[in-house]
PDB file of C-alpha atoms in Angstrom:
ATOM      1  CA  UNK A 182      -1.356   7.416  21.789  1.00  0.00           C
ATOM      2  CA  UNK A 183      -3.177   4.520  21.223  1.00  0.00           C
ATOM      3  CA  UNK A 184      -6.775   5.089  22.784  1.00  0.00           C
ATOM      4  CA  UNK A 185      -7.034   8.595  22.995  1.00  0.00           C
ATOM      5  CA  UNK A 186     -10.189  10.363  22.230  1.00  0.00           C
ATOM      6  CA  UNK A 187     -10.823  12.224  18.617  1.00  0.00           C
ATOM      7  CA  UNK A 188     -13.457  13.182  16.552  1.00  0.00           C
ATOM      8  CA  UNK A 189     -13.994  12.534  12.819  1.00  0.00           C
ATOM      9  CA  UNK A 190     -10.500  11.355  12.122  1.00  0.00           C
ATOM     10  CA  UNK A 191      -9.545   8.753   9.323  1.00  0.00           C
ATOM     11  CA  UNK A 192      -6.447   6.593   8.227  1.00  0.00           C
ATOM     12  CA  UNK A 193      -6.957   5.527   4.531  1.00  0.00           C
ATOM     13  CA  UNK A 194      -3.465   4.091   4.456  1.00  0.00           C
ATOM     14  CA  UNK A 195      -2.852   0.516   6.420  1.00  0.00           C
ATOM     15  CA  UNK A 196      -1.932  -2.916   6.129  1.00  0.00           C
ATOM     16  CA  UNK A 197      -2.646  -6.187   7.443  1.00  0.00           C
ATOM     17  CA  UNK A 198      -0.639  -9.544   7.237  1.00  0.00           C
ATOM     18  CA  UNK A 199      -2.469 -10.229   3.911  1.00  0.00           C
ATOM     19  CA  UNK A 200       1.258  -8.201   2.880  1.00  0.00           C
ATOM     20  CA  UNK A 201       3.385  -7.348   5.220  1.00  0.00           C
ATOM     21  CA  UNK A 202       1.578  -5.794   8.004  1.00  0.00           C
ATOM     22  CA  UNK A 203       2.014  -8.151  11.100  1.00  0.00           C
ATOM     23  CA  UNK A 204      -2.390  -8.276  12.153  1.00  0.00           C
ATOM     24  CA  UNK A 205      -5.381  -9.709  10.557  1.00  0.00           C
ATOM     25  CA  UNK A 206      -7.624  -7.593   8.795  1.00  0.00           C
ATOM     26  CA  UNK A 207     -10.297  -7.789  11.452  1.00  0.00           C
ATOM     27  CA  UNK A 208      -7.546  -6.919  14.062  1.00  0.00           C
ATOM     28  CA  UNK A 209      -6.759  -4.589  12.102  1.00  0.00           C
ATOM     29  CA  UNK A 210     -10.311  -2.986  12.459  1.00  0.00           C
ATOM     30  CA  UNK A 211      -9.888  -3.628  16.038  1.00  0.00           C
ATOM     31  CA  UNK A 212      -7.382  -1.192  16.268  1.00  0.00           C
ATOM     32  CA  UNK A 213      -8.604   1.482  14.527  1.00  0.00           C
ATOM     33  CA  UNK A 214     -11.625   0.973  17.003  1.00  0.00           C
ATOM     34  CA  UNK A 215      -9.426   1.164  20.035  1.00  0.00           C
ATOM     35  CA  UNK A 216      -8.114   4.776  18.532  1.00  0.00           C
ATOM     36  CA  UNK A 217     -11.561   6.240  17.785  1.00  0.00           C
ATOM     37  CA  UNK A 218     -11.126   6.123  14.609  1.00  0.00           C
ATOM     38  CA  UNK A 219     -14.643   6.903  12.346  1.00  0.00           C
ATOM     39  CA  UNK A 220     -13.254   5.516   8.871  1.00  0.00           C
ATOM     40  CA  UNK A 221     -10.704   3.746   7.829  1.00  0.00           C
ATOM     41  CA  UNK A 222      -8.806   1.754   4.573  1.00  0.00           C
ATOM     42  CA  UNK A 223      -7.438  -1.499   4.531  1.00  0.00           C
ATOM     43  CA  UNK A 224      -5.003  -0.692   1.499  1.00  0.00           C
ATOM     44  CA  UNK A 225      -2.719  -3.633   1.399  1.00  0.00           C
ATOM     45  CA  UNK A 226      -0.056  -4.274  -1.131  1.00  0.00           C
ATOM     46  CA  UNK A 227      -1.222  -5.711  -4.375  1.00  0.00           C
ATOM     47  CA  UNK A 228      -4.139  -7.474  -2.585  1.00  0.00           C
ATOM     48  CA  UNK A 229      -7.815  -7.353  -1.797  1.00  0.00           C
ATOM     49  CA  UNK A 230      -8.062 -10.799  -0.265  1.00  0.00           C
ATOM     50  CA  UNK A 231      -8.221  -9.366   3.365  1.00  0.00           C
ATOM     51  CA  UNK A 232     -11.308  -6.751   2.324  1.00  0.00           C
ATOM     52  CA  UNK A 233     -14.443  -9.199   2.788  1.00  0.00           C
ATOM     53  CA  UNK A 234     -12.950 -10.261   6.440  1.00  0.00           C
ATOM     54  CA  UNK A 235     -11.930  -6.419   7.482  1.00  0.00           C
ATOM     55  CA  UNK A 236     -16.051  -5.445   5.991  1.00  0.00           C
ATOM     56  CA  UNK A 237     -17.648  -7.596   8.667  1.00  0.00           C
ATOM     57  CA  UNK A 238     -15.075  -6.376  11.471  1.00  0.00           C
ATOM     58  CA  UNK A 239     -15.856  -2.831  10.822  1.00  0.00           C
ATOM     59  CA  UNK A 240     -19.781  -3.322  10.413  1.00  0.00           C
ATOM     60  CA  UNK A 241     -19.165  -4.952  13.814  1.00  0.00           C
ATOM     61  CA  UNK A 242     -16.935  -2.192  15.333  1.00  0.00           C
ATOM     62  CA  UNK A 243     -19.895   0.539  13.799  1.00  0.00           C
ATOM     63  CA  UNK A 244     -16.487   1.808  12.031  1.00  0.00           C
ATOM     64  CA  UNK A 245     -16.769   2.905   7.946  1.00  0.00           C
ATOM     65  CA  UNK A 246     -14.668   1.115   5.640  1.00  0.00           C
ATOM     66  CA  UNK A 247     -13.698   2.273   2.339  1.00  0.00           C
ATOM     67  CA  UNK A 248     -12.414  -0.516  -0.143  1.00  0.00           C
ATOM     68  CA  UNK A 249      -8.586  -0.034  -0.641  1.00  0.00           C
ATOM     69  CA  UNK A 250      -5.197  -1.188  -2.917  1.00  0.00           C
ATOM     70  CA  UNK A 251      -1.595  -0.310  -2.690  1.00  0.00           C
ATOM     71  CA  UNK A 252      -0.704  -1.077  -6.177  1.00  0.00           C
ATOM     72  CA  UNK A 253       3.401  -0.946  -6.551  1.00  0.00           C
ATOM     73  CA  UNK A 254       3.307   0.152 -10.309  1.00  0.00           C
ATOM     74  CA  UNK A 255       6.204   0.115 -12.582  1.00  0.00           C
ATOM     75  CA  UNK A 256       6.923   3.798 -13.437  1.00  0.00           C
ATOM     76  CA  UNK A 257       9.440   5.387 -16.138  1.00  0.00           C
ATOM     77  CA  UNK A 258      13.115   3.805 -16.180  1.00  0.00           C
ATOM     78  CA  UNK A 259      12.224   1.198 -13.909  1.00  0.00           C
ATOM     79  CA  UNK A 260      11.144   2.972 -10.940  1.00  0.00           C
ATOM     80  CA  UNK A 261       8.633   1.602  -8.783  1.00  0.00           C
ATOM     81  CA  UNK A 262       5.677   4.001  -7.829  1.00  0.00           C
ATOM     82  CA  UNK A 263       2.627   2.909  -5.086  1.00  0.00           C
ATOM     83  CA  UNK A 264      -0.677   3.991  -6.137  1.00  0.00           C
ATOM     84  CA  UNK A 265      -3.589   4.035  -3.999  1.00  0.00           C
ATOM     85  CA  UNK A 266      -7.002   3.418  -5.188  1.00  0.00           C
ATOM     86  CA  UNK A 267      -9.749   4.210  -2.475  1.00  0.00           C
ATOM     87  CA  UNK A 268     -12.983   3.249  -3.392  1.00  0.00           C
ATOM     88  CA  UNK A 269     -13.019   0.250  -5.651  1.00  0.00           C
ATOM     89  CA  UNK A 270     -15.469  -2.126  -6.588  1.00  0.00           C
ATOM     90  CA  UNK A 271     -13.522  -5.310  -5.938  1.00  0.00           C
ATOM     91  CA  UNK A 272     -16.020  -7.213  -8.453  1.00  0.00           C
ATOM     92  CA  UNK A 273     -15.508  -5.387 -10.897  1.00  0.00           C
ATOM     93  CA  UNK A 274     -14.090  -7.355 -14.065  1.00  0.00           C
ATOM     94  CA  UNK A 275     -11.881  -4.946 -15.767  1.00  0.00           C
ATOM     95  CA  UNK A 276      -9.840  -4.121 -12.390  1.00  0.00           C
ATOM     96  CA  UNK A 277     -10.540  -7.948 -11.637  1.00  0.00           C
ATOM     97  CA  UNK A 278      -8.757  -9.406 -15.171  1.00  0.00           C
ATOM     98  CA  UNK A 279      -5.645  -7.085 -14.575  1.00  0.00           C
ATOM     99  CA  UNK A 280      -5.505  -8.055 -10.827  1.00  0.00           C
ATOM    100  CA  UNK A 281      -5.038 -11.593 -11.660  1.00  0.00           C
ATOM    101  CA  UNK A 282      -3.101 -11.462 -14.503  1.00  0.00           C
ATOM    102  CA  UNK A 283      -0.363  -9.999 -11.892  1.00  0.00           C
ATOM    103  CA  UNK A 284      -0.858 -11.950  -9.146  1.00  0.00           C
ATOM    104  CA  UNK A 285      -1.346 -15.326 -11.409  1.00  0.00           C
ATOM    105  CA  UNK A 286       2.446 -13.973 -12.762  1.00  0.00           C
ATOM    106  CA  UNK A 287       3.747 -13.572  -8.965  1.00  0.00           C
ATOM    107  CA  UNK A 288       2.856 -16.968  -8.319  1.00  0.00           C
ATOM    108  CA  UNK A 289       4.703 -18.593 -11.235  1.00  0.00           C
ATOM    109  CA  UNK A 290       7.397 -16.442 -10.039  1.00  0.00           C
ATOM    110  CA  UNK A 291       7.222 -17.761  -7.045  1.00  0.00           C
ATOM    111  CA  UNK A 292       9.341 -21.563  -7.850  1.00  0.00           C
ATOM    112  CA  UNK A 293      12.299 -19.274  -9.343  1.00  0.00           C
ATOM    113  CA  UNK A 294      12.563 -16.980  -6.257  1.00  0.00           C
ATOM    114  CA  UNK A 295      12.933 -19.814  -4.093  1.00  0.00           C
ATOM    115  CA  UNK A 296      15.732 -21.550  -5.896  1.00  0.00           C
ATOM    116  CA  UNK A 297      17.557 -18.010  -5.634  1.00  0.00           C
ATOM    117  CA  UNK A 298      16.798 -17.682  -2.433  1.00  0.00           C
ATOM    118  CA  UNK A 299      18.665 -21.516  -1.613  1.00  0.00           C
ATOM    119  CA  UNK A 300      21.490 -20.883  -4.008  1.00  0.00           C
ATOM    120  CA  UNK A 301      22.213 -17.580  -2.631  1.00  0.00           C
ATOM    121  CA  UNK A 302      21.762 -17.865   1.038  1.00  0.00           C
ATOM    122  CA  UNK A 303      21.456 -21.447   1.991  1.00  0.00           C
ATOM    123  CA  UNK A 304      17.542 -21.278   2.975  1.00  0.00           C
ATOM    124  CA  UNK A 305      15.736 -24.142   1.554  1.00  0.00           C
ATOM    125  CA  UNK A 306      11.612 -22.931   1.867  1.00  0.00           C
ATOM    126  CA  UNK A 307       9.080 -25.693   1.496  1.00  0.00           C
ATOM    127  CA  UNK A 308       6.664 -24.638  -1.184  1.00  0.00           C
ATOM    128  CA  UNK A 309       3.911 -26.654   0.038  1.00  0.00           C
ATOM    129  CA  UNK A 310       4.154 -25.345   3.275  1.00  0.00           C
ATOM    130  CA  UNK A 311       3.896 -21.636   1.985  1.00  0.00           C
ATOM    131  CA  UNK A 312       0.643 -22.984   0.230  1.00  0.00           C
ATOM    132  CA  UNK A 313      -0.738 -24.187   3.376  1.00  0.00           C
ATOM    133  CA  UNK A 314      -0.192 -21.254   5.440  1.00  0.00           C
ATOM    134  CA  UNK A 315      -0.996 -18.654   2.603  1.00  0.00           C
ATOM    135  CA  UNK A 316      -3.458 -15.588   3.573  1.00  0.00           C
ATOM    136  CA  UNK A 317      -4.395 -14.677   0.119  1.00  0.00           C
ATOM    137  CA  UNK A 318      -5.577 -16.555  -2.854  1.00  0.00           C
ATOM    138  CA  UNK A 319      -2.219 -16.629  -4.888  1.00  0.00           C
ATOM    139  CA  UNK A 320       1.071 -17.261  -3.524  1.00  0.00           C
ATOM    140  CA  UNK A 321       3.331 -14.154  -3.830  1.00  0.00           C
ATOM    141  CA  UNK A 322       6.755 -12.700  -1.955  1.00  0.00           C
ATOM    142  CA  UNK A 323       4.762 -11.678   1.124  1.00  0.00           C
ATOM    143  CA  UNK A 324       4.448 -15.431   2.176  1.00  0.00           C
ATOM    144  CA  UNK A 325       8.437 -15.457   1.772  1.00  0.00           C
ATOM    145  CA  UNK A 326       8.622 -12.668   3.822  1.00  0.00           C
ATOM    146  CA  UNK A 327       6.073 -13.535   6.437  1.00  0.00           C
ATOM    147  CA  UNK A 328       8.609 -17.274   6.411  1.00  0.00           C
ATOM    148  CA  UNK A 329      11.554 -16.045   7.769  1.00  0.00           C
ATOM    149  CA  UNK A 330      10.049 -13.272   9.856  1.00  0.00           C
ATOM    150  CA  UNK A 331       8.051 -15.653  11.821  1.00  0.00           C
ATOM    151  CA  UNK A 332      10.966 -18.419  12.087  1.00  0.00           C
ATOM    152  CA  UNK A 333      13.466 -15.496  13.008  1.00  0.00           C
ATOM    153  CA  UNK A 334      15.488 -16.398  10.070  1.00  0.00           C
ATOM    154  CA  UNK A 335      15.531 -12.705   9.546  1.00  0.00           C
ATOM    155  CA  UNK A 336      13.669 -10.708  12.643  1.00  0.00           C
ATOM    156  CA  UNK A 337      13.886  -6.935  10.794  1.00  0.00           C
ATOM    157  CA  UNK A 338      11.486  -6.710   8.348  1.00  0.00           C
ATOM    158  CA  UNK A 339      12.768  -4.037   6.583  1.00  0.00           C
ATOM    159  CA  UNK A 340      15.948  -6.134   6.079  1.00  0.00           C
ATOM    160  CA  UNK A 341      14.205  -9.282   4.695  1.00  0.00           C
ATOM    161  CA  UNK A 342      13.089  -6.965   1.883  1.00  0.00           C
ATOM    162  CA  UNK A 343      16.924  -5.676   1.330  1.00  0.00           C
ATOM    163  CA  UNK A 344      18.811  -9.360   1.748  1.00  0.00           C
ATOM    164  CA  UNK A 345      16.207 -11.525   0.427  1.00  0.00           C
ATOM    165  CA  UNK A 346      13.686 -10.447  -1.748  1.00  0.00           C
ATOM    166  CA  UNK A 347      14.147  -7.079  -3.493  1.00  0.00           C
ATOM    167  CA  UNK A 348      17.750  -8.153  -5.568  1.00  0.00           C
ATOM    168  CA  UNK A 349      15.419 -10.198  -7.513  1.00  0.00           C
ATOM    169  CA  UNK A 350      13.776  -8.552 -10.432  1.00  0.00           C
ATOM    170  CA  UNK A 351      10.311  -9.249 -10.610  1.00  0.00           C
ATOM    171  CA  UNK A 352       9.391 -10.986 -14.466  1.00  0.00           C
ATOM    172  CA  UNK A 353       7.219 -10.326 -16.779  1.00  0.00           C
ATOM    173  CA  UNK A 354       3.309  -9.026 -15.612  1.00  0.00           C
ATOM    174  CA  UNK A 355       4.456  -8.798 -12.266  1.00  0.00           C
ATOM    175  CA  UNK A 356       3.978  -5.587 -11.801  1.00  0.00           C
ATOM    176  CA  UNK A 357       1.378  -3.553 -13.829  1.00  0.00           C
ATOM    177  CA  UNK A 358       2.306  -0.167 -14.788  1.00  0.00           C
ATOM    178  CA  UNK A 359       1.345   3.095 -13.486  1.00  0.00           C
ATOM    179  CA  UNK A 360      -1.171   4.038 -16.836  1.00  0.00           C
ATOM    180  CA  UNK A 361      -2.745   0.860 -16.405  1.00  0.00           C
ATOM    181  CA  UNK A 362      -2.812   1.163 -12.379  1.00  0.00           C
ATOM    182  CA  UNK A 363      -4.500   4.174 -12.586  1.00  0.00           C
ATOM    183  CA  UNK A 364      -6.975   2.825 -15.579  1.00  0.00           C
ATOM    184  CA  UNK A 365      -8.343  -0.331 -13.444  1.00  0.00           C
ATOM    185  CA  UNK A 366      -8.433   1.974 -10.513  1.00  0.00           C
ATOM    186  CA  UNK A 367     -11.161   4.351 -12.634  1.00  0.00           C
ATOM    187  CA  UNK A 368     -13.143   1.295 -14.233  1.00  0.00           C
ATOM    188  CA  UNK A 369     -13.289  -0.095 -10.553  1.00  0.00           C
ATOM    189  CA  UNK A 370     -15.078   3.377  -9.391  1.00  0.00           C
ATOM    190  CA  UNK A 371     -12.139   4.359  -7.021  1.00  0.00           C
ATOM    191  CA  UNK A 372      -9.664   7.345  -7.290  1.00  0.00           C
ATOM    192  CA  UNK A 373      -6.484   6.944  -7.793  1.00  0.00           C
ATOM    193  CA  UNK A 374      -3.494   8.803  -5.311  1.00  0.00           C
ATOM    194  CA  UNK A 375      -0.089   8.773  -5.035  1.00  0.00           C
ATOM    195  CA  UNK A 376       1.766   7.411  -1.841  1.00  0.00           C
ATOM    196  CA  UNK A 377       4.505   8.607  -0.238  1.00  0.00           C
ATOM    197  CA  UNK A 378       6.228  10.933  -3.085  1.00  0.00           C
ATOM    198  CA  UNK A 379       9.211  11.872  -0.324  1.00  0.00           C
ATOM    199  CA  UNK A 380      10.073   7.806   0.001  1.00  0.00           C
ATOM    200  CA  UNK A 381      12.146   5.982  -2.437  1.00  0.00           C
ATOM    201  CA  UNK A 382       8.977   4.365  -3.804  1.00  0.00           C
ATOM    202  CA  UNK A 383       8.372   7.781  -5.152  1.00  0.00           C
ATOM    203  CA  UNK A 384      10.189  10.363  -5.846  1.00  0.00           C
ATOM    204  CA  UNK A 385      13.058  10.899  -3.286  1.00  0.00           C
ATOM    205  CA  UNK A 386      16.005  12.319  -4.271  1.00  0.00           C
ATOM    206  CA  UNK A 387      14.113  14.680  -6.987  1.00  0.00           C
ATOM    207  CA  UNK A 388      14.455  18.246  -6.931  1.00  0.00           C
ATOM    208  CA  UNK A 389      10.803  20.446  -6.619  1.00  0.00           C
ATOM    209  CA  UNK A 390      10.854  21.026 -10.349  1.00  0.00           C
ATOM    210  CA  UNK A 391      12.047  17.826 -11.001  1.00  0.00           C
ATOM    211  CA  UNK A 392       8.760  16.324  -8.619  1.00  0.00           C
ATOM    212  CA  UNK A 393       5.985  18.922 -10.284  1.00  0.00           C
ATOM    213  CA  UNK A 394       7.271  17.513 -13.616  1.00  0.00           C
ATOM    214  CA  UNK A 395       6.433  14.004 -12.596  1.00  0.00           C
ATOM    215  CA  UNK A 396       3.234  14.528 -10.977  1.00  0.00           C
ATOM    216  CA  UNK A 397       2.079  16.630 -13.887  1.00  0.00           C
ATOM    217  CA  UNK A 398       2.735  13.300 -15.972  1.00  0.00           C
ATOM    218  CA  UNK A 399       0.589  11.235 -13.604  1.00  0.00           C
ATOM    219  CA  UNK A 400      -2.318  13.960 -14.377  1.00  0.00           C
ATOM    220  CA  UNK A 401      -1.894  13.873 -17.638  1.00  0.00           C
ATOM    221  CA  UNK A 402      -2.420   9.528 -17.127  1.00  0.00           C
ATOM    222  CA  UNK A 403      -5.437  10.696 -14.933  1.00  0.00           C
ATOM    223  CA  UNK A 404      -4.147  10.287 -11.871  1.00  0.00           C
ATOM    224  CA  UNK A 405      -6.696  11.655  -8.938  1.00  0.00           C
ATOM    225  CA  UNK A 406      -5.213  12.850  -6.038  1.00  0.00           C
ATOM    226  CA  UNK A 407      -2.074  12.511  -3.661  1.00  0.00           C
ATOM    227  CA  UNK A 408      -1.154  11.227  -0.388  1.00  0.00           C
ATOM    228  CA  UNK A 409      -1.649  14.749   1.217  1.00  0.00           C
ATOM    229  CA  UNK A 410      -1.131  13.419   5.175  1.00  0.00           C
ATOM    230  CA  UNK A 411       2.256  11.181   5.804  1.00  0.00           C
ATOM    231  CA  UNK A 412       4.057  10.413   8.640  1.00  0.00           C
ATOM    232  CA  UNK A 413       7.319  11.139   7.373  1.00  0.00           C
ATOM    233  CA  UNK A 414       6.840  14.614   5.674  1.00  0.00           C
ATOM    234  CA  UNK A 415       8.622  17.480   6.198  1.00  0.00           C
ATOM    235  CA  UNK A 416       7.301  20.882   6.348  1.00  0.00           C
ATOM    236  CA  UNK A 417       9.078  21.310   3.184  1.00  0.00           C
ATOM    237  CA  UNK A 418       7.364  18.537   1.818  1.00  0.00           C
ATOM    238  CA  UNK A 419       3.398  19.688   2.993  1.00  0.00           C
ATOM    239  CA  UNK A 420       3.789  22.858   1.304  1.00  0.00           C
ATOM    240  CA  UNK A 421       5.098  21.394  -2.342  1.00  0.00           C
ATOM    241  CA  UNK A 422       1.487  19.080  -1.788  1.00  0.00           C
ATOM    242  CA  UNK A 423      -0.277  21.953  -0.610  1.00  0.00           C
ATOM    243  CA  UNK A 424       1.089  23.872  -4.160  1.00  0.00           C
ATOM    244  CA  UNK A 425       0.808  20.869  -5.967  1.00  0.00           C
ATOM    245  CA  UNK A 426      -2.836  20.106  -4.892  1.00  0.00           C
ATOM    246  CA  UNK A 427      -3.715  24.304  -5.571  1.00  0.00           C
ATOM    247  CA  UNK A 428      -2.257  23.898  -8.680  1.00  0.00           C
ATOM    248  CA  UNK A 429      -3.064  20.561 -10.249  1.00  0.00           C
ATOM    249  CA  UNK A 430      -6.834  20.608  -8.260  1.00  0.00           C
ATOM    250  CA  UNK A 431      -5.944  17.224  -6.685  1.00  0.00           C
ATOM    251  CA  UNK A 432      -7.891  15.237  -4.035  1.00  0.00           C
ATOM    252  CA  UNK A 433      -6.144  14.423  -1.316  1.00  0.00           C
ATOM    253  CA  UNK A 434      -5.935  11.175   0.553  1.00  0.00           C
ATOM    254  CA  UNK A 435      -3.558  10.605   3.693  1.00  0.00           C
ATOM    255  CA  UNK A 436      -2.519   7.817   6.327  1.00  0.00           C
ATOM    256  CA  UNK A 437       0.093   6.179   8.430  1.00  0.00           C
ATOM    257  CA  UNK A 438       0.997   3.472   6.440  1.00  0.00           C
ATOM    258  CA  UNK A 439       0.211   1.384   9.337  1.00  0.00           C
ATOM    259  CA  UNK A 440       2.270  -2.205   9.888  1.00  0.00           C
ATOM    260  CA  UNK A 441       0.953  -3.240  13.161  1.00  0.00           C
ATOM    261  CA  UNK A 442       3.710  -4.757  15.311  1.00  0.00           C
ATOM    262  CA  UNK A 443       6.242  -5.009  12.255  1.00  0.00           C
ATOM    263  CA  UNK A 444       6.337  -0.883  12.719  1.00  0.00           C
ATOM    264  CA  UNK A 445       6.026  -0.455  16.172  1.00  0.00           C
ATOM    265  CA  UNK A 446       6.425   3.356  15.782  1.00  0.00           C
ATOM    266  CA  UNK A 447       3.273   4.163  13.770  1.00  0.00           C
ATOM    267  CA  UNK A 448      -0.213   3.982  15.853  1.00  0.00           C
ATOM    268  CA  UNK A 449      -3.127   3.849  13.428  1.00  0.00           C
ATOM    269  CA  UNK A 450      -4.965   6.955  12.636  1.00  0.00           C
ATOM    270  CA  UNK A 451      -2.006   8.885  14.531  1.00  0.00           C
ATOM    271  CA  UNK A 452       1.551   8.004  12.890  1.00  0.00           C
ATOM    272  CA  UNK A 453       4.302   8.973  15.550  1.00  0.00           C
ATOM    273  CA  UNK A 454       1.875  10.797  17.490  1.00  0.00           C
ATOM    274  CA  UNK A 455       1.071  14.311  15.811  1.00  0.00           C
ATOM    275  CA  UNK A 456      -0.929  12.763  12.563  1.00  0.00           C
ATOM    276  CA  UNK A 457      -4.556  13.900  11.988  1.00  0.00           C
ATOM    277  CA  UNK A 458      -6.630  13.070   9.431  1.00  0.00           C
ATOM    278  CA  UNK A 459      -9.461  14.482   8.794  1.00  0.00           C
ATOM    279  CA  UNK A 460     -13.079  12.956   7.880  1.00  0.00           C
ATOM    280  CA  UNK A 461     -13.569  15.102   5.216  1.00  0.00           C
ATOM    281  CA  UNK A 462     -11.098  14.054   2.892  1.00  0.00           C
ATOM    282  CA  UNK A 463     -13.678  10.977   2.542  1.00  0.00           C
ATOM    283  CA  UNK A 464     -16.337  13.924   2.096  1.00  0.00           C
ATOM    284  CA  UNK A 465     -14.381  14.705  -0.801  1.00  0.00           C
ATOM    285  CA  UNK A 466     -13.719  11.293  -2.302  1.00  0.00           C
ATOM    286  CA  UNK A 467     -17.570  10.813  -2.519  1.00  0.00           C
ATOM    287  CA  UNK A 468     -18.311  14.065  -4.087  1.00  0.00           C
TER     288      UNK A 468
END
């Protein structure tokens, strides 16, 4: 799919290896260029290091960026949600003071998480050498993750995430919580959506009634919008959105969650090969 000609489609869901995506930002671009793509955002997880580097590739590539976040915010009884905020000002100093608050916490974390890391499996992981070969400002789980993926340690991402990283509990202000999320989001001039309600990052395993509840708790915090377009939705699942969105007057956002290489499956701006996004969800945004 990758290459083939479309018109007006978008992907406002991606990643680069600033997280866990396996491309640069500006590679990143590159791709979306190679698909046709007219707009796209670089929403990577709990960062906006790579946004400066992927604005100059798309000016470049004549391609429309819009500034993006995948914030994983701590919900109710410890569940993690991923909000999306499309649109931000990334200088703006509310949404800049809660940003590094977190990722000045995931840092410090950063020494304990190793030592669990040796004592439980035997890796030893130079600190200094994660500081030299760091992609964002702060030092955070992704350069763990991007370690052993790239010395084959562990060579399924997915799984570095389930041996490695995830049994550890993240500490205090690691991860900001969904009101607050939503709140820098707002002061930062973006809208707020939520990804991926089917995944367990969401709300899988809910019932419909049990999901409307939930999303009419993230209105009531403000939240914007949804992740209306998803790779891995159902029919079942488009036509609770398509209700929810009626109902609640949402905006809707939508992309692939592109990974580059570490998922091969999903081609930007297409998914698994049926995904189309249209243009004028950004139409919307900017209204």
């Amino acid at each position: 799919m990758e290459g083939i000609f479309t018109e007006n489609l978008i992907d406002l869901h991606t990643h680069s290896y600033i997280s866990d995506g396996s491309y640069s930002p500006t590679d990143v671009i590159k791709a979306a260029k190679k698909n046709k793509l007219k707009a796209i955002s670089l929403t990577v997880h709990d960062s906006i290091a790579g946004l400066k580097e992927a604005k100059i590739a798309a000016e470049d590539s004549n391609i429309e960026l819009i500034n993006g976040i995948e914030i994983s915010a701590l919900y109710k009884d410890g569940r993690l949600l991923h909000i999306l905020g499309l649109g931000i000002d990334i200088h703006n100093e509310y949404f800049l003071n809660s940003y590094n608050k977190m990722k000045k916490a995931r840092e410090k974390s950063v020494p304990k998480i190793l030592k669990h890391i040796e004592n439980n499996h035997g890796l030893s992981i130079d600190i200094n050498y994660l500081h030299k070969v760091k992609y964002d400002e702060y030092l955070s789980r992704y350069d763990i993750y991007r370690y052993i993926l790239e010395n084959n340690i562990c060579t399924e991402p997915q799984k570095v995430w389930d041996i490695y990283l995830d049994p550890i509990p993240y500490g205090n202000d690691e991860l900001i919580t969904v009101d607050e999320a939503i709140k820098m989001i707002h002061e930062a001039g973006g809208k707020s959506h939520l990804a991926h309600f089917n995944k367990r990052i969401g709300f899988e395993g809910f019932s419909f009634e049990e999901i409307e509840d939930n999303i009419k708790y993230l209105v009531s915090l403000e939240l914007d919008g949804v992740e209306r377009y998803y790779p891995s939705y159902t029919d079942d699942d488009r036509r609770l959105l398509d209700y929810l969105v009626w109902k609640y007057q949402l905006y809707s956002s939508g992309g692939t969650d592109y990974h580059g290489a570490n998922r091969g499956n999903i081609k930007i701006g297409f998914g698994e090969g049926n995904l189309k996004i249209p243009y004028s969800l950004i139409d919307s945004l900017k209204r």
